[in-house]
C-alpha positions as a printed Julia matrix, in Angstrom:
275×3 Matrix{Float64}:
 -16.39   -9.97  72.54
 -17.46  -12.09  69.46
 -21.37  -12.64  69.1
 -22.12  -16.25  69.35
 -23.25  -17.48  65.79
 -26.73  -18.98  65.53
 -27.25  -22.3   64.19
 -28.66  -22.51  60.71
 -32.19  -23.78  60.97
 -33.29  -27.06  59.39
 -34.59  -27.08  56.07
 -38.35  -27.42  55.88
 -39.88  -28.83  53.02
 -43.44  -27.53  54.16
 -42.52  -23.98  54.09
 -42.3   -22.2   50.63
 -38.74  -21.21  49.66
 -38.55  -18.3   47.21
 -36.08  -18.54  44.43
 -35.16  -15.74  42.14
 -34.51  -17.0   38.66
 -32.42  -15.43  35.94
 -34.19  -12.32  34.0
 -36.49  -13.3   31.05
 -36.75  -11.24  27.79
 -39.87  -11.56  25.94
 -40.24   -9.67  22.57
 -43.61  -10.08  20.92
 -44.92   -9.0   17.5
 -48.78   -8.73  16.95
 -50.86   -8.35  13.76
 -54.3    -7.56  14.5
 -57.21   -7.11  11.83
 -60.06   -4.95  13.31
 -63.58   -5.99  12.09
 -66.54   -3.58  11.18
 -68.3    -4.72  14.39
 -65.54   -4.12  16.74
 -64.28   -7.59  16.84
 -60.74   -8.53  15.88
 -58.56  -11.39  14.49
 -54.99  -11.57  16.15
 -51.73  -13.44  15.15
 -48.87  -13.28  17.93
 -45.25  -14.26  17.6
 -43.18  -14.34  20.73
 -39.71  -15.4   21.63
 -39.0   -16.03  25.48
 -35.26  -15.94  26.18
 -33.64  -16.7   29.53
 -30.54  -14.77  30.37
 -29.44  -18.03  32.12
 -25.76  -18.93  31.35
 -27.19  -22.54  30.88
 -30.29  -21.94  29.18
 -30.65  -23.6   25.71
 -31.49  -20.51  23.33
 -32.25  -21.92  20.07
 -32.65  -19.48  17.16
 -32.01  -16.97  19.99
 -35.06  -17.9   22.27
 -35.53  -20.61  24.96
 -39.23  -20.99  24.14
 -41.1   -20.06  20.94
 -44.78  -19.31  20.85
 -47.21  -18.55  17.88
 -50.91  -17.87  18.82
 -54.0   -17.03  17.1
 -57.24  -15.33  18.63
 -60.79  -14.1   17.73
 -62.79  -11.95  20.05
 -66.47  -10.79  19.7
 -68.05   -8.08  21.56
 -71.69   -8.32  22.77
 -71.55   -4.38  23.73
 -69.11   -1.92  25.18
 -68.61   -4.0   28.44
 -68.99   -7.75  27.71
 -66.93   -9.88  25.09
 -65.87  -13.57  24.62
 -63.53  -15.41  22.22
 -61.25  -18.21  21.55
 -57.61  -18.44  21.28
 -55.04  -21.27  20.12
 -51.46  -21.33  20.75
 -48.39  -23.6   20.13
 -45.41  -23.36  22.39
 -42.12  -25.02  21.75
 -40.26  -25.81  24.76
 -43.02  -24.71  27.15
 -40.9   -24.68  30.47
 -41.72  -21.8   32.55
 -45.35  -22.61  33.82
 -45.3   -26.24  33.07
 -41.94  -27.23  34.32
 -41.71  -29.29  31.33
 -39.63  -29.11  28.4
 -41.84  -30.32  25.79
 -44.18  -28.77  23.23
 -47.95  -27.85  23.76
 -50.86  -26.92  21.83
 -53.34  -24.85  23.89
 -56.88  -24.1   22.76
 -58.57  -21.53  24.9
 -62.01  -20.11  25.44
 -62.27  -16.66  27.32
 -64.69  -14.18  28.82
 -63.8   -10.4   29.5
 -65.6    -7.66  31.22
 -64.3    -4.07  31.01
 -65.91   -0.92  32.36
 -64.99    2.65  33.57
 -64.95    3.07  37.52
 -63.79    6.52  38.4
 -61.14    9.23  37.35
 -61.03    7.81  33.86
 -59.8     4.49  35.02
 -60.77    1.36  33.18
 -61.23   -1.9   35.22
 -61.15   -5.2   33.45
 -61.3    -8.78  34.13
 -60.43  -11.82  32.03
 -61.47  -15.35  32.7
 -60.1   -18.14  30.55
 -60.31  -21.94  30.51
 -57.88  -23.97  28.42
 -56.6   -27.56  27.76
 -53.06  -28.33  27.45
 -52.28  -30.89  24.72
 -48.75  -32.2   25.17
 -47.15  -32.76  21.54
 -44.02  -34.18  22.52
 -41.74  -34.53  25.65
 -37.88  -33.54  25.3
 -37.12  -36.06  27.91
 -38.49  -39.28  29.1
 -40.7   -39.09  32.28
 -41.52  -35.45  32.09
 -43.71  -33.87  34.95
 -46.65  -32.69  32.95
 -49.61  -35.35  32.12
 -51.48  -34.93  28.67
 -54.72  -33.33  28.56
 -54.56  -30.85  31.51
 -57.35  -28.4   31.74
 -56.47  -24.86  33.37
 -58.37  -22.02  34.39
 -56.76  -18.34  34.43
 -58.33  -15.2   35.87
 -56.8   -11.79  35.31
 -57.56   -8.54  36.72
 -56.27   -5.04  35.43
 -56.76   -1.23  35.7
 -55.56    1.43  33.1
 -56.04    4.92  31.97
 -55.66    6.39  28.51
 -53.73    9.74  28.15
 -54.05   11.27  24.73
 -50.76   13.78  24.22
 -51.52   15.05  20.49
 -53.62   14.67  17.49
 -57.12   13.43  17.83
 -57.84   11.92  21.13
 -59.05    8.6   19.84
 -56.38    7.96  17.25
 -53.44   10.16  18.08
 -50.31   10.04  20.21
 -51.21    8.49  23.68
 -49.77    6.93  26.68
 -51.65    3.98  28.24
 -50.24    2.95  31.76
 -51.76   -0.27  32.98
 -51.11   -2.72  36.03
 -52.25   -6.43  35.87
 -52.39   -9.43  37.98
 -53.07  -12.92  36.85
 -53.47  -16.18  38.54
 -53.42  -19.78  36.93
 -54.5   -23.14  38.29
 -54.66  -26.67  37.12
 -58.27  -27.62  37.13
 -59.14  -31.27  38.4
 -62.27  -32.43  39.95
 -60.69  -35.49  41.46
 -57.11  -36.4   42.4
 -55.93  -40.0   41.31
 -53.89  -42.1   43.73
 -50.83  -41.58  41.33
 -51.2   -38.0   40.65
 -48.41  -35.52  41.99
 -49.01  -33.06  44.75
 -49.71  -29.54  43.67
 -49.97  -26.11  45.01
 -53.62  -24.52  44.73
 -52.22  -21.77  42.58
 -49.64  -22.91  40.14
 -48.59  -19.31  38.34
 -49.08  -15.82  38.73
 -47.96  -12.8   36.96
 -47.98   -9.1   38.29
 -47.37   -6.73  35.39
 -46.8    -3.12  34.79
 -46.71   -1.47  31.52
 -46.87    1.54  29.6
 -48.38    1.21  26.24
 -47.44    4.09  23.3
 -50.08    4.64  20.76
 -48.25    6.13  17.76
 -51.47    6.0   15.49
 -54.6     3.95  14.87
 -52.34    1.43  12.98
 -49.16    1.29  15.24
 -48.56    0.86  19.05
 -46.01   -0.78  21.22
 -45.89   -1.62  24.87
 -42.66   -2.08  27.1
 -43.33   -3.7   30.31
 -41.91   -5.43  33.42
 -43.41   -8.46  35.37
 -42.86  -10.74  38.36
 -43.91  -14.05  37.18
 -43.98  -16.87  39.94
 -44.21  -20.71  39.32
 -45.65  -22.44  42.65
 -43.97  -26.0   42.45
 -44.23  -28.88  44.76
 -40.94  -30.66  44.21
 -39.86  -34.09  45.41
 -38.14  -33.9   48.83
 -34.62  -35.04  48.77
 -32.61  -35.86  51.96
 -29.18  -36.34  53.19
 -27.21  -39.75  53.05
 -29.09  -40.84  55.99
 -32.18  -40.65  54.41
 -33.96  -38.65  57.59
 -32.98  -35.1   57.15
 -34.4   -33.05  54.15
 -32.06  -30.79  52.28
 -34.03  -29.68  49.22
 -37.25  -29.83  47.4
 -40.81  -29.45  48.77
 -42.77  -25.98  48.3
 -40.58  -23.95  45.92
 -41.84  -20.23  44.62
 -39.64  -19.72  41.43
 -39.67  -16.0   40.6
 -38.89  -14.83  36.94
 -38.3   -11.23  36.64
 -39.46  -10.44  33.01
 -38.73   -7.73  30.59
 -41.03   -7.57  27.64
 -41.6    -5.45  24.59
 -44.98   -5.67  22.41
 -45.23   -4.35  19.15
 -48.57   -4.21  17.37
 -49.65   -3.45  13.76
 -53.43   -3.18  13.24
 -55.19   -3.4    9.68
 -58.56   -1.27   9.48
 -60.36   -2.69   6.45
 -62.57   -0.1    4.77
 -65.65    0.7    6.92
 -63.86    0.06  10.0
 -63.99    2.78  12.6
 -60.75    4.37  13.19
 -61.51    5.61  16.54
 -62.29    2.11  18.0
 -60.43    1.39  21.4
 -58.03   -1.59  21.09
 -57.38   -4.19  23.74
 -54.04   -3.95  25.64
 -51.55   -5.91  24.05
 -51.69   -8.24  26.82
 -54.67   -9.7   25.36
């Protein structure tokens, strides 16, 4: 006797629908200048490539990013700094195909908790300045403020050579959440989710020397969208849109070259490559 087929439930735009996207490939090259007091200057070049067959990959990348950063350490626990980045075709977090210029201020705290584990927190506030739109009527207004909070836990395992500069592994797990900051919603503003973007990332950093390290990593990155609701031809039954959780499995590789000017401590402990 055949089992009776259950009716397909009606589409509910108030329920978050999880959509897994094509895998992203994010190679990144970093150049760091370590300063004598433990501070550093950083230059980052990244290409973000979607493996979706319909993705527009110009020069081998869907999105291209260049960033500069400076960070100052008050002591071994606290630091602050600033970054500025330019993103071409910044599509993933913003749901928009325009270019962005993004200055940011950051505050960081790191401390050892137990068993040699280091626990870190990073709080950033940035302003997203839209440089252009690749289509008319893009979804992102100009001049948004965003807040970003990241927590991470890691441990360093020296393998050979000096403990502070020789071959070592650095396993690390981090979770970050980002949200659009606005004190008051205007009548014409689109609906938004409370959190717009999250990233759960696992990595294993490999330190070859005090001048060279690399970090392969994998992340589940999720964009939380509030899309327009579309209905059938009758205009009464919703068929798509509403709350969408777009999940982007991401594979990355960070390679960092560090310059140590004369007088700089070779045994300094650098930040993870996910600055």
